[in-house]
Amino acid sequence: MQYEGDVYRPPSEARSLIIQVTIGCSHNKCTFCHMYTDKQFRVRKREEILADLDECRDTYGPYVQRVFFADGDALVVKTELLLELLHYVKKNFPYAERITSYGTAKDVLRKSEEELVALRKAGLAMIYLGAESGDDEVLVHIQKGETAAEIIAAGQKLKRCGIQTSVTLISGLGGSAGMEAHAVKSAELINAMNPEYASILTLHLSPESPMAKEIQRGEMELLKPDQIMDETELFLTHIDSPGTVFRTNHASNYLALAGTFNEDLPRLLREVCEAREHSRYRMESWRRRL
């Protein structure tokens, strides 16, 4: 396998075969993110990707049940190549039940519904969409390059085309000053999209990131664990997204939550309140393992 640099994947893809379809992230400007700053974005050559798939087929073929296309937004790749790769996976990994990828709202909106339906029929089951926030002020501040309306439109488009969506938000992105707007508008974004899955990570910065430097200069205040719980509680009280599976199971989170909207909202809120009342949080030493 010709992996280049650090390789990232969602928590639910821990046992997946990870194939780098792209190197890095095509946007790579978010001020909180350090994942791909050491990489120059490019789409890998078709022959390189197929060689990796052939090697994995020969070594792990019968054992592969899930495949994840990395890096940051493999959906940016031309539809023709993605279709070829999806068909290749289906042919060479007959026990693969699911193929997924990261994608941005702009990736989704660039493709026609006919293209997305074709990708779904070829085996693309789900897109991990990093929304980060539903607050346009936060999105501008972090240089996301997308608006909340665009993110919502992308999620709704994927739903129309039969591709599942897993939406990621980041607690703490609004700082203490923007905490309320970030929480409420992020809930409104989820409600408008009604994705199959939603998760919250907690802001965890590399010292070299632009946002870390903002905090060092006193221009932004990082939330404390109790404030993260306040923000999470506010988010949950504004949620109305029936059937969405919700998780905060990332290593960055102070509290692990798991449930399904809307039926589990009372329990989730109770767990948040209990954790805050007893300061029952993951230790910082655990989070520093990131």
PDB file of N, CA and C in Angstrom, residues 190-228:
ATOM      1  N   ILE A 190     -29.137  20.549  11.323  1.00  0.00           N
ATOM      2  CA  ILE A 190     -29.455  19.118  11.373  1.00  0.00           C
ATOM      3  C   ILE A 190     -30.939  18.892  11.112  1.00  0.00           C
ATOM      4  N   ASN A 191     -31.783  19.712  11.695  1.00  0.00           N
ATOM      5  CA  ASN A 191     -33.226  19.565  11.483  1.00  0.00           C
ATOM      6  C   ASN A 191     -33.592  19.695  10.007  1.00  0.00           C
ATOM      7  N   ALA A 192     -32.960  20.639   9.324  1.00  0.00           N
ATOM      8  CA  ALA A 192     -33.264  20.869   7.905  1.00  0.00           C
ATOM      9  C   ALA A 192     -32.754  19.738   7.027  1.00  0.00           C
ATOM     10  N   MET A 193     -31.672  19.101   7.428  1.00  0.00           N
ATOM     11  CA  MET A 193     -31.083  18.025   6.631  1.00  0.00           C
ATOM     12  C   MET A 193     -31.678  16.662   6.969  1.00  0.00           C
ATOM     13  N   ASN A 194     -32.031  16.461   8.248  1.00  0.00           N
ATOM     14  CA  ASN A 194     -32.510  15.168   8.750  1.00  0.00           C
ATOM     15  C   ASN A 194     -31.617  14.028   8.235  1.00  0.00           C
ATOM     16  N   PRO A 195     -30.321  14.095   8.552  1.00  0.00           N
ATOM     17  CA  PRO A 195     -29.392  13.073   8.047  1.00  0.00           C
ATOM     18  C   PRO A 195     -29.593  11.743   8.765  1.00  0.00           C
ATOM     19  N   GLU A 196     -29.068  10.699   8.176  1.00  0.00           N
ATOM     20  CA  GLU A 196     -29.126   9.385   8.826  1.00  0.00           C
ATOM     21  C   GLU A 196     -28.269   9.356  10.088  1.00  0.00           C
ATOM     22  N   TYR A 197     -27.152  10.094  10.062  1.00  0.00           N
ATOM     23  CA  TYR A 197     -26.233  10.110  11.198  1.00  0.00           C
ATOM     24  C   TYR A 197     -25.768  11.541  11.443  1.00  0.00           C
ATOM     25  N   ALA A 198     -25.550  11.861  12.717  1.00  0.00           N
ATOM     26  CA  ALA A 198     -24.967  13.149  13.092  1.00  0.00           C
ATOM     27  C   ALA A 198     -24.039  12.921  14.274  1.00  0.00           C
ATOM     28  N   SER A 199     -22.944  13.638  14.299  1.00  0.00           N
ATOM     29  CA  SER A 199     -22.002  13.505  15.403  1.00  0.00           C
ATOM     30  C   SER A 199     -21.414  14.863  15.746  1.00  0.00           C
ATOM     31  N   ILE A 200     -20.959  14.963  16.986  1.00  0.00           N
ATOM     32  CA  ILE A 200     -20.274  16.168  17.441  1.00  0.00           C
ATOM     33  C   ILE A 200     -18.878  15.787  17.915  1.00  0.00           C
ATOM     34  N   LEU A 201     -17.877  16.447  17.383  1.00  0.00           N
ATOM     35  CA  LEU A 201     -16.524  16.370  17.903  1.00  0.00           C
ATOM     36  C   LEU A 201     -16.319  17.581  18.808  1.00  0.00           C
ATOM     37  N   THR A 202     -15.304  17.562  19.630  1.00  0.00           N
ATOM     38  CA  THR A 202     -14.971  18.719  20.450  1.00  0.00           C
ATOM     39  C   THR A 202     -13.683  19.333  19.928  1.00  0.00           C
ATOM     40  N   LEU A 203     -13.677  20.650  19.837  1.00  0.00           N
ATOM     41  CA  LEU A 203     -12.534  21.360  19.279  1.00  0.00           C
ATOM     42  C   LEU A 203     -11.241  20.962  19.994  1.00  0.00           C
ATOM     43  N   HIS A 204     -10.275  20.526  19.189  1.00  0.00           N
ATOM     44  CA  HIS A 204      -8.963  20.109  19.707  1.00  0.00           C
ATOM     45  C   HIS A 204      -7.934  20.611  18.706  1.00  0.00           C
ATOM     46  N   LEU A 205      -7.125  21.573  19.110  1.00  0.00           N
ATOM     47  CA  LEU A 205      -6.300  22.306  18.163  1.00  0.00           C
ATOM     48  C   LEU A 205      -4.836  21.900  18.204  1.00  0.00           C
ATOM     49  N   SER A 206      -4.241  21.856  17.037  1.00  0.00           N
ATOM     50  CA  SER A 206      -2.791  21.781  16.944  1.00  0.00           C
ATOM     51  C   SER A 206      -2.225  23.164  17.276  1.00  0.00           C
ATOM     52  N   PRO A 207      -1.121  23.258  18.004  1.00  0.00           N
ATOM     53  CA  PRO A 207      -0.550  24.572  18.349  1.00  0.00           C
ATOM     54  C   PRO A 207      -0.212  25.419  17.131  1.00  0.00           C
ATOM     55  N   GLU A 208      -0.003  24.759  15.990  1.00  0.00           N
ATOM     56  CA  GLU A 208       0.365  25.496  14.778  1.00  0.00           C
ATOM     57  C   GLU A 208      -0.837  26.016  13.992  1.00  0.00           C
ATOM     58  N   SER A 209      -2.036  25.630  14.378  1.00  0.00           N
ATOM     59  CA  SER A 209      -3.213  26.029  13.605  1.00  0.00           C
ATOM     60  C   SER A 209      -3.506  27.514  13.789  1.00  0.00           C
ATOM     61  N   PRO A 210      -4.063  28.172  12.774  1.00  0.00           N
ATOM     62  CA  PRO A 210      -4.403  29.595  12.907  1.00  0.00           C
ATOM     63  C   PRO A 210      -5.338  29.880  14.075  1.00  0.00           C
ATOM     64  N   MET A 211      -6.292  28.982  14.354  1.00  0.00           N
ATOM     65  CA  MET A 211      -7.209  29.230  15.461  1.00  0.00           C
ATOM     66  C   MET A 211      -6.488  29.149  16.796  1.00  0.00           C
ATOM     67  N   ALA A 212      -5.531  28.252  16.946  1.00  0.00           N
ATOM     68  CA  ALA A 212      -4.755  28.184  18.191  1.00  0.00           C
ATOM     69  C   ALA A 212      -4.015  29.493  18.431  1.00  0.00           C
ATOM     70  N   LYS A 213      -3.524  30.092  17.370  1.00  0.00           N
ATOM     71  CA  LYS A 213      -2.820  31.366  17.502  1.00  0.00           C
ATOM     72  C   LYS A 213      -3.791  32.490  17.886  1.00  0.00           C
ATOM     73  N   GLU A 214      -5.044  32.416  17.382  1.00  0.00           N
ATOM     74  CA  GLU A 214      -6.069  33.378  17.813  1.00  0.00           C
ATOM     75  C   GLU A 214      -6.275  33.304  19.321  1.00  0.00           C
ATOM     76  N   ILE A 215      -6.364  32.090  19.829  1.00  0.00           N
ATOM     77  CA  ILE A 215      -6.585  31.888  21.258  1.00  0.00           C
ATOM     78  C   ILE A 215      -5.383  32.388  22.059  1.00  0.00           C
ATOM     79  N   GLN A 216      -4.183  32.133  21.564  1.00  0.00           N
ATOM     80  CA  GLN A 216      -2.980  32.613  22.247  1.00  0.00           C
ATOM     81  C   GLN A 216      -2.937  34.133  22.306  1.00  0.00           C
ATOM     82  N   ARG A 217      -3.484  34.790  21.271  1.00  0.00           N
ATOM     83  CA  ARG A 217      -3.505  36.261  21.245  1.00  0.00           C
ATOM     84  C   ARG A 217      -4.670  36.836  22.048  1.00  0.00           C
ATOM     85  N   GLY A 218      -5.536  35.976  22.580  1.00  0.00           N
ATOM     86  CA  GLY A 218      -6.675  36.443  23.354  1.00  0.00           C
ATOM     87  C   GLY A 218      -7.850  36.886  22.516  1.00  0.00           C
ATOM     88  N   GLU A 219      -7.867  36.530  21.238  1.00  0.00           N
ATOM     89  CA  GLU A 219      -8.949  36.946  20.343  1.00  0.00           C
ATOM     90  C   GLU A 219     -10.139  35.989  20.382  1.00  0.00           C
ATOM     91  N   MET A 220      -9.961  34.829  20.972  1.00  0.00           N
ATOM     92  CA  MET A 220     -11.004  33.826  21.067  1.00  0.00           C
ATOM     93  C   MET A 220     -10.757  33.016  22.330  1.00  0.00           C
ATOM     94  N   GLU A 221     -11.842  32.600  22.974  1.00  0.00           N
ATOM     95  CA  GLU A 221     -11.720  31.851  24.219  1.00  0.00           C
ATOM     96  C   GLU A 221     -12.174  30.415  24.013  1.00  0.00           C
ATOM     97  N   LEU A 222     -11.295  29.467  24.326  1.00  0.00           N
ATOM     98  CA  LEU A 222     -11.618  28.056  24.220  1.00  0.00           C
ATOM     99  C   LEU A 222     -12.593  27.672  25.327  1.00  0.00           C
ATOM    100  N   LEU A 223     -13.604  26.874  24.978  1.00  0.00           N
ATOM    101  CA  LEU A 223     -14.606  26.492  25.961  1.00  0.00           C
ATOM    102  C   LEU A 223     -14.047  25.488  26.964  1.00  0.00           C
ATOM    103  N   LYS A 224     -14.473  25.635  28.217  1.00  0.00           N
ATOM    104  CA  LYS A 224     -14.160  24.675  29.258  1.00  0.00           C
ATOM    105  C   LYS A 224     -15.173  23.530  29.193  1.00  0.00           C
ATOM    106  N   PRO A 225     -14.872  22.382  29.828  1.00  0.00           N
ATOM    107  CA  PRO A 225     -15.786  21.237  29.752  1.00  0.00           C
ATOM    108  C   PRO A 225     -17.227  21.552  30.149  1.00  0.00           C
ATOM    109  N   ASP A 226     -17.425  22.321  31.227  1.00  0.00           N
ATOM    110  CA  ASP A 226     -18.790  22.668  31.623  1.00  0.00           C
ATOM    111  C   ASP A 226     -19.502  23.465  30.531  1.00  0.00           C
ATOM    112  N   GLN A 227     -18.761  24.338  29.859  1.00  0.00           N
ATOM    113  CA  GLN A 227     -19.365  25.121  28.769  1.00  0.00           C
ATOM    114  C   GLN A 227     -19.690  24.234  27.575  1.00  0.00           C
ATOM    115  N   ILE A 228     -18.857  23.228  27.326  1.00  0.00           N
ATOM    116  CA  ILE A 228     -19.152  22.270  26.261  1.00  0.00           C
ATOM    117  C   ILE A 228     -20.470  21.561  26.556  1.00  0.00           C
TER     118      ILE A 228
END
